[in-house]
Each structure stands twice: as structure tokens, then as C-alpha cells.
Short mmCIF file of C-alpha atoms in Angstrom, two decimals:
data_model
loop_
_atom_site.label_atom_id
_atom_site.label_comp_id
_atom_site.label_asym_id
_atom_site.label_seq_id
_atom_site.Cartn_x
_atom_site.Cartn_y
_atom_site.Cartn_z
CA MET F 30 -8.58 16.28 -53.06
CA GLU F 31 -11.24 17.33 -50.57
CA LEU F 32 -11.12 15.98 -47.03
CA ARG F 33 -14.86 15.34 -47.09
CA TYR F 34 -14.25 12.80 -49.85
CA LEU F 35 -11.79 10.96 -47.59
CA SER F 36 -14.28 11.00 -44.70
CA ALA F 37 -16.95 9.66 -47.03
CA PHE F 38 -14.63 6.89 -48.24
CA LEU F 39 -13.70 5.88 -44.66
CA ALA F 40 -17.34 5.72 -43.55
CA VAL F 41 -18.36 3.53 -46.49
CA ALA F 42 -15.23 1.35 -46.13
CA GLU F 43 -15.94 0.70 -42.46
CA GLU F 44 -19.71 0.26 -42.79
CA LEU F 45 -19.70 -1.49 -46.19
CA HIS F 46 -23.19 -0.05 -46.59
CA PHE F 47 -24.02 3.31 -48.16
CA GLY F 48 -27.14 3.83 -46.09
CA ARG F 49 -25.41 3.26 -42.76
CA ALA F 50 -22.43 5.36 -43.85
CA ALA F 51 -24.77 8.22 -44.82
CA ARG F 52 -26.49 8.09 -41.41
CA ARG F 53 -23.09 8.05 -39.70
CA LEU F 54 -22.09 11.17 -41.61
CA ARG F 55 -25.53 12.73 -41.09
CA MET F 56 -26.15 13.24 -44.76
CA ALA F 57 -28.39 11.85 -47.49
CA GLN F 58 -27.25 8.81 -49.44
CA PRO F 59 -27.24 10.34 -52.98
CA PRO F 60 -24.67 13.07 -52.11
CA LEU F 61 -22.52 10.41 -50.41
CA SER F 62 -22.58 8.23 -53.52
CA GLN F 63 -21.70 11.28 -55.61
CA GLN F 64 -18.67 12.06 -53.40
CA ILE F 65 -17.40 8.49 -53.75
CA ARG F 66 -17.75 8.65 -57.54
CA ARG F 67 -15.85 11.96 -57.66
CA LEU F 68 -13.10 10.50 -55.47
CA GLU F 69 -12.79 7.44 -57.71
CA LYS F 70 -12.66 9.69 -60.77
CA GLU F 71 -9.94 11.84 -59.21
CA LEU F 72 -7.88 8.78 -58.27
CA GLY F 73 -8.53 7.01 -61.55
CA VAL F 74 -9.37 3.73 -59.80
CA GLN F 75 -12.46 1.96 -58.55
CA LEU F 76 -12.55 1.78 -54.74
CA PHE F 77 -15.72 -0.25 -54.21
CA GLU F 78 -17.51 -3.09 -55.93
CA ARG F 79 -21.21 -2.58 -55.28
CA ASN F 80 -24.47 -4.09 -56.40
CA THR F 81 -27.99 -4.07 -55.03
CA ARG F 82 -27.09 -6.54 -52.28
CA SER F 83 -23.54 -5.78 -51.13
CA VAL F 84 -20.62 -3.38 -51.05
CA ARG F 85 -17.00 -4.44 -50.77
CA LEU F 86 -13.60 -2.86 -51.21
CA THR F 87 -11.58 -3.47 -54.33
CA SER F 88 -7.86 -4.19 -53.99
CA ALA F 89 -7.27 -0.49 -54.65
CA GLY F 90 -9.75 0.38 -51.92
CA GLU F 91 -8.03 -1.98 -49.48
CA SER F 92 -4.69 -0.32 -50.23
CA PHE F 93 -6.21 3.15 -49.83
CA LEU F 94 -7.92 2.47 -46.47
CA GLN F 95 -5.04 2.60 -43.95
CA PRO F 96 -3.38 5.72 -45.42
CA VAL F 97 -6.76 7.49 -45.30
CA ARG F 98 -7.18 6.50 -41.65
CA THR F 99 -3.71 7.87 -40.91
CA VAL F 100 -4.40 11.16 -42.69
CA LEU F 101 -7.69 11.71 -40.86
CA ASP F 102 -6.19 10.69 -37.49
CA ASP F 103 -3.28 13.08 -38.02
CA LEU F 104 -5.69 15.84 -38.95
CA ASP F 105 -7.73 15.23 -35.79
CA THR F 106 -4.54 15.30 -33.69
CA ALA F 107 -3.46 18.56 -35.33
CA VAL F 108 -6.85 20.17 -34.70
CA ARG F 109 -6.87 19.12 -31.03
CA ALA F 110 -3.27 20.31 -30.58
CA ALA F 111 -4.07 23.71 -32.09
CA ARG F 112 -7.15 24.13 -29.91
CA ALA F 113 -5.25 23.00 -26.82
CA ALA F 114 -2.39 25.40 -27.57
CA GLY F 115 -4.89 28.20 -27.95
CA GLN F 116 -6.06 27.45 -24.43
CA GLY F 117 -2.50 27.28 -23.07
CA ALA F 118 -2.77 23.52 -22.50
CA TYR F 119 -0.21 22.13 -24.90
CA GLY F 120 3.39 21.13 -24.29
CA ARG F 121 5.54 18.79 -22.25
CA VAL F 122 5.73 18.29 -18.49
CA ARG F 123 8.61 16.23 -17.03
CA ILE F 124 7.66 14.31 -13.87
CA GLY F 125 9.98 12.45 -11.49
CA PHE F 126 8.70 9.71 -9.20
CA ALA F 127 9.74 6.61 -7.27
CA GLY F 128 8.29 4.11 -4.87
CA ALA F 129 4.99 2.31 -4.49
CA SER F 130 3.33 5.31 -2.87
CA SER F 131 3.67 7.38 -6.07
CA HIS F 132 2.60 4.33 -8.08
CA GLU F 133 -0.77 4.67 -6.34
CA THR F 134 -1.19 8.42 -6.84
CA LEU F 135 0.59 8.86 -10.18
CA PRO F 136 -2.04 7.01 -12.29
CA LEU F 137 -4.77 9.20 -10.78
CA LEU F 138 -2.90 12.28 -11.96
CA THR F 139 -1.89 11.04 -15.40
CA ARG F 140 -5.38 9.80 -16.29
CA ALA F 141 -6.93 13.10 -15.18
CA VAL F 142 -4.39 15.15 -17.18
CA ARG F 143 -4.89 13.12 -20.35
CA ALA F 144 -8.65 13.44 -20.06
CA ALA F 145 -8.55 17.21 -19.47
CA HIS F 146 -5.59 18.17 -21.68
CA PRO F 147 -4.76 15.64 -24.43
CA GLY F 148 -2.31 18.16 -25.91
CA ILE F 149 0.01 17.83 -22.90
CA GLU F 150 2.73 15.18 -23.12
CA LEU F 151 3.79 13.73 -19.76
CA VAL F 152 7.42 12.55 -19.70
CA MET F 153 7.83 10.15 -16.76
CA THR F 154 11.17 9.47 -15.04
CA GLY F 155 11.07 6.56 -12.59
CA GLN F 156 13.47 5.64 -9.78
CA THR F 157 13.70 9.34 -8.91
CA TYR F 158 13.65 9.29 -5.11
CA ALA F 159 12.20 12.21 -3.20
CA ASP F 160 15.45 14.06 -2.45
CA VAL F 161 16.69 13.56 -6.01
CA ALA F 162 13.33 14.67 -7.43
CA LEU F 163 13.47 17.82 -5.31
CA ALA F 164 17.02 18.62 -6.45
CA ARG F 165 16.06 18.10 -10.11
CA VAL F 166 12.99 20.31 -9.75
CA ALA F 167 15.18 22.97 -8.18
CA ASP F 168 17.74 22.85 -11.02
CA GLY F 169 15.03 22.85 -13.70
CA SER F 170 15.66 19.37 -15.14
CA LEU F 171 12.21 18.27 -13.90
CA ASP F 172 9.01 20.29 -13.97
CA LEU F 173 7.21 18.32 -11.26
CA GLY F 174 8.40 15.88 -8.63
CA PHE F 175 6.86 13.54 -6.08
CA VAL F 176 8.65 14.50 -2.87
CA ARG F 177 8.08 14.44 0.89
CA LEU F 178 8.08 17.23 3.44
CA PRO F 179 9.98 19.14 4.58
CA VAL F 180 10.79 20.97 1.32
CA THR F 181 13.51 23.54 1.99
CA ALA F 182 14.93 24.17 -1.50
CA PRO F 183 14.74 27.90 -2.31
CA GLY F 184 12.44 28.84 -5.16
CA VAL F 185 10.45 25.59 -4.96
CA SER F 186 6.75 25.43 -4.13
CA CYS F 187 4.95 22.31 -2.96
CA ARG F 188 1.54 20.97 -2.02
CA VAL F 189 0.81 17.96 0.20
CA ILE F 190 -1.15 15.23 -1.60
CA ASP F 191 -1.32 12.49 1.04
CA GLU F 192 -0.47 11.60 4.62
CA GLU F 193 1.28 8.37 5.55
CA GLU F 194 2.55 6.61 8.67
CA LEU F 195 5.51 4.32 9.13
CA VAL F 196 4.56 0.67 9.64
CA CYS F 197 6.55 -2.51 10.08
CA ALA F 198 6.54 -5.21 7.38
CA LEU F 199 7.81 -8.62 8.45
CA PRO F 200 7.63 -12.28 7.44
CA LEU F 201 4.43 -14.09 8.40
CA ASP F 202 6.37 -16.63 10.49
CA HIS F 203 8.39 -14.00 12.36
CA PRO F 204 8.11 -14.21 16.17
CA LEU F 205 6.80 -10.62 16.28
CA ALA F 206 4.17 -11.18 13.58
CA GLY F 207 1.57 -12.25 16.12
CA ARG F 208 1.69 -8.95 17.98
CA PRO F 209 -0.99 -6.33 17.24
CA GLU F 210 1.70 -3.62 17.14
CA ILE F 211 5.49 -3.63 17.12
CA PRO F 212 7.64 -1.67 19.59
CA LEU F 213 10.56 -0.24 17.66
CA GLY F 214 12.99 -1.43 20.32
CA ALA F 215 11.97 -5.03 19.63
CA LEU F 216 13.54 -4.70 16.16
CA ALA F 217 17.05 -4.01 17.51
CA GLY F 218 19.37 -6.63 16.08
CA GLU F 219 16.92 -7.72 13.38
CA PRO F 220 18.17 -7.88 9.77
CA PHE F 221 16.60 -5.10 7.69
CA VAL F 222 15.82 -4.78 3.99
CA ALA F 223 15.88 -1.18 2.75
CA PHE F 224 16.20 1.23 -0.14
CA PRO F 225 19.84 1.87 -1.12
CA ALA F 226 21.71 4.37 1.02
CA ASN F 227 22.58 7.80 -0.40
CA THR F 228 19.96 7.65 -3.16
CA GLY F 229 17.62 10.27 -1.71
CA SER F 230 15.01 7.83 -0.37
CA THR F 231 13.12 9.59 2.40
CA VAL F 232 11.59 6.26 3.46
CA ARG F 233 15.07 4.91 4.21
CA ASP F 234 15.89 8.14 6.04
CA ALA F 235 12.69 7.89 8.09
CA MET F 236 13.45 4.27 8.96
CA THR F 237 16.95 5.15 10.11
CA GLU F 238 15.73 8.14 12.16
CA ALA F 239 12.99 6.09 13.83
CA CYS F 240 15.36 3.26 14.76
CA GLU F 241 18.01 5.64 16.07
CA ALA F 242 15.37 7.40 18.18
CA ALA F 243 14.61 3.97 19.67
CA GLY F 244 18.29 3.53 20.57
CA PHE F 245 19.72 1.43 17.74
CA GLY F 246 20.84 1.63 14.12
CA PRO F 247 19.10 -0.68 11.62
CA ARG F 248 21.30 -3.56 10.45
CA VAL F 249 20.65 -3.51 6.71
CA VAL F 250 21.52 -6.86 5.11
CA GLN F 251 19.90 -6.32 1.70
CA GLU F 252 19.08 -3.27 -0.40
CA ALA F 253 16.54 -3.02 -3.24
CA PRO F 254 15.49 -0.16 -5.52
CA ASP F 255 11.71 -0.26 -5.02
CA SER F 256 9.04 -1.18 -2.48
CA TYR F 257 7.82 -4.18 -4.47
CA THR F 258 11.22 -5.86 -4.37
CA ILE F 259 11.85 -4.90 -0.73
CA LEU F 260 8.54 -6.43 0.35
CA ALA F 261 9.16 -9.57 -1.72
CA LEU F 262 12.47 -10.00 0.10
CA VAL F 263 10.75 -9.51 3.44
CA ALA F 264 8.12 -12.13 2.51
CA ALA F 265 11.00 -14.48 1.62
CA GLY F 266 12.40 -14.13 5.14
CA VAL F 267 15.47 -12.05 4.32
CA GLY F 268 14.63 -9.47 6.99
CA VAL F 269 12.12 -6.88 8.18
CA THR F 270 11.56 -3.31 7.05
CA LEU F 271 9.84 -0.08 7.96
CA THR F 272 7.70 1.26 5.15
CA VAL F 273 4.74 3.60 4.69
CA THR F 274 1.01 2.88 4.88
CA SER F 275 0.45 3.75 1.22
CA VAL F 276 2.26 0.55 0.13
CA GLN F 277 -0.03 -1.78 2.08
CA HIS F 278 -1.97 -2.47 -1.11
CA ILE F 279 0.99 -4.73 -1.97
CA GLN F 280 -0.20 -8.06 -0.61
CA LEU F 281 2.26 -10.94 -0.88
CA SER F 282 2.09 -14.47 0.45
CA GLY F 283 4.19 -14.69 3.62
CA LEU F 284 4.11 -10.92 4.32
CA VAL F 285 2.30 -9.07 7.13
CA TYR F 286 2.10 -5.41 8.10
CA ARG F 287 1.89 -4.27 11.71
CA PRO F 288 1.54 -0.74 13.12
CA LEU F 289 4.32 0.61 15.29
CA ALA F 290 3.69 1.07 19.00
CA GLY F 291 3.69 4.61 20.32
CA PRO F 292 2.88 7.92 18.67
CA PRO F 293 2.44 7.65 14.88
CA ILE F 294 5.47 8.58 12.79
CA ARG F 295 3.91 10.52 9.92
CA ARG F 296 5.23 11.39 6.49
CA GLN F 297 3.63 13.81 4.02
CA PRO F 298 4.07 13.13 0.28
CA ALA F 299 3.86 16.26 -1.84
CA LEU F 300 4.16 17.59 -5.37
CA ALA F 301 6.99 20.09 -5.89
CA TRP F 302 7.67 22.55 -8.72
CA ARG F 303 9.77 25.63 -9.33
CA THR F 304 7.79 28.71 -8.38
CA ASP F 305 9.16 30.65 -11.35
CA ASN F 306 8.58 27.90 -13.93
CA PRO F 307 6.78 29.75 -16.78
CA SER F 308 5.29 26.63 -18.42
CA ALA F 309 1.57 27.00 -19.16
CA ALA F 310 1.42 23.19 -19.48
CA LEU F 311 2.77 22.81 -15.93
CA ARG F 312 0.14 25.25 -14.62
CA ALA F 313 -2.56 23.22 -16.35
CA VAL F 314 -1.24 20.00 -14.77
CA LEU F 315 -1.14 21.64 -11.33
CA ASP F 316 -4.75 22.75 -11.76
CA VAL F 317 -5.76 19.19 -12.62
CA ALA F 318 -3.74 17.86 -9.67
CA GLU F 319 -5.75 20.05 -7.30
CA ARG F 320 -8.81 18.02 -8.25
CA ALA F 321 -7.24 14.58 -8.81
CA LEU F 322 -4.94 14.65 -5.75
CA PRO F 323 -6.52 17.06 -3.23
CA THR F 324 -4.62 18.01 -0.09
CA PRO F 325 -5.84 15.85 2.81
CA GLY F 326 -7.86 17.77 5.38
CA GLY F 327 -5.60 19.38 7.95
CA ALA F 328 -2.36 18.51 6.15
CA ALA F 329 0.24 21.24 6.05
CA ASP F 330 1.87 22.49 2.87
#
């Protein structure tokens, strides 16, 4: 059975008009009608009921339609995969991410990769905090990870994709909420909501370091696995938190963000990968990432 017969059948079945189907296939109507007759003869069934006014599928045609769509879709996928593989842009890339900051940048990357290289499968692993992502990139269980500087693992390369600052998130009715900026020392003794300890969250580490530099340790009363839940708990009055500017797109009733007083405390999110990873698919993703997530001007890598 020739594939052109299946394409002819699908066009007529979807248009239910031989003239429109012929124009869609960029061919004359008589050859199209001939292909349909040959297909019906080969199958031994009538696929269409047609007269001078209308065309409609027979029960056999209805039964034939979805399998034909599947065959032609699978063929198209196979052709694109072969062409992509010939260009070195076919395969699987495993990506680890966590936090609301990567939720903002990750869709930019995934959409750009799918548009440029549909033959590449992206396998996403959430709740992979920066330190864990870096360790898994280093041991080869991830191809690409959303991490934060500094990156000291041997054999791992990285590129900065954003620049963030620590900010304070607190309940709207908190006594400090009316201030234009929050001195860190004013948070001593406050209940804090934070990422779990010992999970590799660099945001929690940055919060702890900033508080200790101000002369106190944060009193964490509630832990949560992601920024959305942390900020919901803050809005509910459970406590305050230090987070990063990239999560300020999360706007909840009862929640306010305030900058910290003093010199900005900056964090630099980055993409990390093993320098010796031979994957052509990874190289293609990194090339796309250069365009979709460019390094901010002046940021170090």
C-alpha cells in the first residue's frame, strides 16, 4: 500500500470535499479520485459515499481514519527524528531544578529547545536543590542542573543565567511591613519559614549566612519544600523569610516584599554541566540556552 494513498484518504476524510482535498495536496482532482479508488480496491471496501452534492465516510472509512492518522503521524515523527539525529540534535537531556526562580527561567529554556530541536527529549527532575543538582551533575546522573555560584566541583562547567538579591518577605500586617527597607538586625527573634535544612538549598544557606552576619541565627519554626508554600505560610502569618528577587512574581494576599537595608546580598543562578559530557544533545541544549537565557551583563561565570 502506497503512503500517498493514505495521505489522499486523510485529506478527503478531513475535508469531505474532493476539490478542497486536491488543493490541500497541491494536485489535480482526477488523480486524487483515482488514488482513492485504487485504495478502496486494495482494501476491498468502500471508504466514502459520494454523490454530486456531498462526500461522507462509510463505517469502514470511519474505522480506517484514526489508524491512518497514527501511521502518518508516526512517519512524520520518524522523519524528523532521523533528520535531527543527522544534525546531532537527537537524544535525551536530564535536567535538575528546584525553586520558583528556576520555574521562571526553565520554561524559557524548554520552549526554546523544543522549537529548535524537537528530536531532543528533556527529562525534568524537580525538587533538586542547587547543591544536590551540582552533585548529581558531577556524578553524571544529571546532564544539566540549575545551580548557584560558587561552583567548585571539579570537572564541572557553569554559566550564569541571572542575578538575584536577597529580600525579606513578611505578612502584610507585620509591624515591619510599613518600612521601605528592613534592617536584618530587626528580624532577630522573629519566627522564620524556610527550606528544609540539609537539602542543598542555597537560598536557606544564604538566609542563614546573612542573619549570622547580622549577629543572630534565624529561628526557623516551619519548613517547606518550595517557594510557593513558604510564601503562602508567610502570608498566613506563620513567620517571615528571606528569599530572592526572582520569586517576587508570586503575589499572594497578605504578603509583602521589602528590600534589605545595607549593601545588596547578591546570588547568581547558573546552569552547570560536566565538561567532559560527550552528549551532542546536551551541546545543542547549551547552544539554545545561550540565546534563551543569556548571561546578564557584567555577571561572572
